[in-house]
Amino acid sequence: MDGEKKTALIAIANGVEETEFVAVFDVLKRAGIEVTVASANVGGELKVQTVNGLVLEASKNIDDALNATYDVIVLPGGHDNAVTLGENQKLVDFIRKQRDEGRWNAAVCAAPALVLGKNGLLEGEKATTYPAEPYEKLIPDKSNINDRVVVSNKLITSRSPGTSLEWGLEIVAQLFDASK
């Protein structure tokens, strides 16, 4: 996809951590990446209420968004958001397909544990997650659990709202191959 416009899908649902969503959305847009924001709310509702009550409106529902191909699938955290994303089998299957086809996935806070870990998508990967035992226990390889941002194969994980900008910048760096 070199030379082509880079694309990202950000999947969100009620309870999304607004800092993690807004920080990564902003960084990706400023890098010139075409961003699709999709609501995974049950019932297809596009309005999404964040963990602190801010109301966002997604551009698509998740079912419609899964009809495209993306350079990266981005999963912000927030406990309730991550639970909803992790229980959406179509999204989980799409993330698995993304991985199997050698494209990027990125998750922060509760999402590495509750979306990827709970669905067996962290086997063979180094990862980090929100620094609390209920989340950390779902990370199979804990060798990088305390790192702020972890890149493993085609997976980028991060800890918390406080690491969201670093996480977003790492996504951009990997998409545009910062070594060039």
C-alpha atoms as one frame of an Amber mdcrd trajectory, in Angstrom:
protein
   0.000   0.000   0.000   3.000   2.298  -0.292   2.034   5.484  -2.089  -1.645
   4.860  -1.415  -3.615   6.747   1.209  -3.388   4.963   4.559  -6.653   3.963
   6.217  -7.721   3.289   9.789 -10.843   1.926  11.422 -11.462   3.104  14.987
 -14.104   0.931  16.646 -15.936   2.471  19.619 -18.956   1.801  21.815 -20.589
   3.306  24.878 -18.058   3.670  27.666 -15.104   4.481  25.401 -12.314   6.374
  27.148 -12.502   9.761  25.412  -8.815  10.622  25.812  -7.781   7.394  24.100
 -10.228   7.963  21.251  -9.616  11.680  20.679  -5.811  11.474  20.989  -5.420
   8.665  18.453  -8.076  10.116  16.115  -6.291  13.472  16.098  -2.817  11.998
  15.549  -4.004   9.762  12.699  -5.895  12.589  10.956  -2.911  14.980  11.248
  -0.751  12.286   9.620  -3.089  12.277   6.609  -4.662   8.924   7.386  -8.246
   8.363   6.252 -10.090   7.480   9.482 -13.415   5.663   9.719 -15.054   5.787
  13.151 -17.517   2.937  13.642 -19.956   2.380  16.474 -20.221  -1.157  17.801
 -23.163  -0.273  20.037 -25.766  -3.009  20.137 -28.613  -1.962  17.844 -26.369
   0.034  15.503 -26.761   3.380  17.325 -24.192   5.853  15.951 -24.192   8.088
  19.037 -21.630   6.876  21.557 -21.417   8.083  25.150 -17.893   8.169  26.553
 -16.937   7.050  30.033 -17.258  10.650  31.281 -20.514  11.493  29.502 -19.292
  13.191  26.324 -21.443  12.167  23.342 -19.689  11.358  20.073 -21.209  10.382
  16.746 -19.596   7.647  14.683 -19.575   7.883  10.898 -20.785   4.282  10.425
 -22.048   1.327  12.373 -19.575  -1.513  12.735 -21.402  -3.876  10.356 -21.119
  -1.356   7.505 -17.488  -0.559   8.343 -16.408  -4.196   8.116 -17.014  -4.210
   4.357 -13.704  -2.427   3.690  -9.985  -3.084   4.138  -7.884  -0.981   6.531
  -4.189  -0.557   7.140  -4.901  -0.564  10.887  -7.799  -1.402  13.188  -7.677
   0.805  16.295  -9.308  -0.200  19.583  -9.470   2.482  22.285 -10.161   1.391
  25.846 -12.634   2.117  28.548 -13.879  -0.992  30.319 -17.465  -1.020  29.022
 -16.332  -0.119  25.503 -13.769  -2.936  25.498 -16.337  -5.453  26.779 -18.740
  -4.493  23.966 -16.014  -4.666  21.305 -14.767  -8.007  22.619 -18.269  -9.495
  22.533 -18.885  -8.429  18.924 -18.002 -11.630  17.076 -18.025  -9.990  13.633
 -15.462  -7.429  14.828 -13.338 -10.083  16.553 -13.339 -12.173  13.362 -12.379
  -9.069  11.357  -9.478  -8.352  13.742  -8.333 -11.972  13.394  -8.523 -11.703
   9.583  -6.586  -8.411   9.730  -3.843 -10.149  11.725  -3.803 -13.242   9.517
  -3.447 -11.078   6.398  -0.459  -9.218   7.866  -2.113  -5.877   8.565  -1.913
  -3.829  11.768  -4.083  -3.951  14.877  -3.702  -1.486  17.760  -5.300  -1.531
  21.215  -4.946   0.532  24.392  -5.993   0.333  28.057  -8.616  -2.388  28.619
  -8.847  -3.310  24.907  -5.683  -5.458  24.692  -7.043  -7.634  27.505 -10.802
  -7.589  26.952 -10.882  -7.583  23.158  -7.677  -9.349  22.115  -6.710 -11.433
  25.172 -10.190 -12.780  25.884 -10.512 -13.847  22.236  -7.153 -15.629  21.953
  -5.624 -12.938  19.720  -2.507 -12.369  21.843  -0.935 -15.813  21.522   2.651
 -15.367  20.329   2.508 -11.608  20.918   4.135  -9.313  23.435   1.610  -6.812
  24.763   0.704  -4.402  27.505  -2.642  -3.344  28.941  -4.164  -1.230  31.705
  -2.081  -1.703  34.864  -4.540  -3.698  36.984  -4.645  -7.423  37.741  -8.009
  -8.200  36.073  -6.573  -6.953  32.765  -2.960  -8.063  33.138  -4.001 -11.676
  33.822  -5.393 -11.834  30.248  -2.002 -11.002  28.685  -0.197 -14.323  27.967
   3.344 -12.910  27.527   3.939 -10.459  30.361   7.583  -9.700  29.469   6.637
  -6.176  28.311   3.574  -5.653  30.519   5.038  -2.521  32.170   6.062  -0.820
  28.908   4.066   2.247  27.861   3.792   1.121  24.215   4.632  -2.331  22.830
   5.093  -3.253  19.160   4.962  -6.996  18.457   4.724  -8.263  14.902   1.751
  -6.275  13.505   0.278  -5.370  16.901   0.678  -2.095  18.825  -0.576  -2.020
  22.425  -0.462   0.640  25.109  -1.315   1.118  28.794  -3.754   3.895  29.505
  -5.136   7.355  28.727  -1.760   8.797  29.739   0.027   6.893  26.955  -2.514
   7.599  24.205  -0.471  10.191  22.302   2.603   7.950  22.304   0.421   5.088
  21.102  -1.018   7.179  18.279   2.432   8.366  17.223   3.692   4.766  17.200
   0.784   3.719  14.981   1.709   6.476  12.510   5.396   5.573  12.663   4.662
   1.916  11.910   2.195   2.669   9.118   4.675   4.959   7.402   7.695   2.773
   8.262   9.661   5.302  10.320  12.904   3.540   9.421  12.766   4.951   5.868
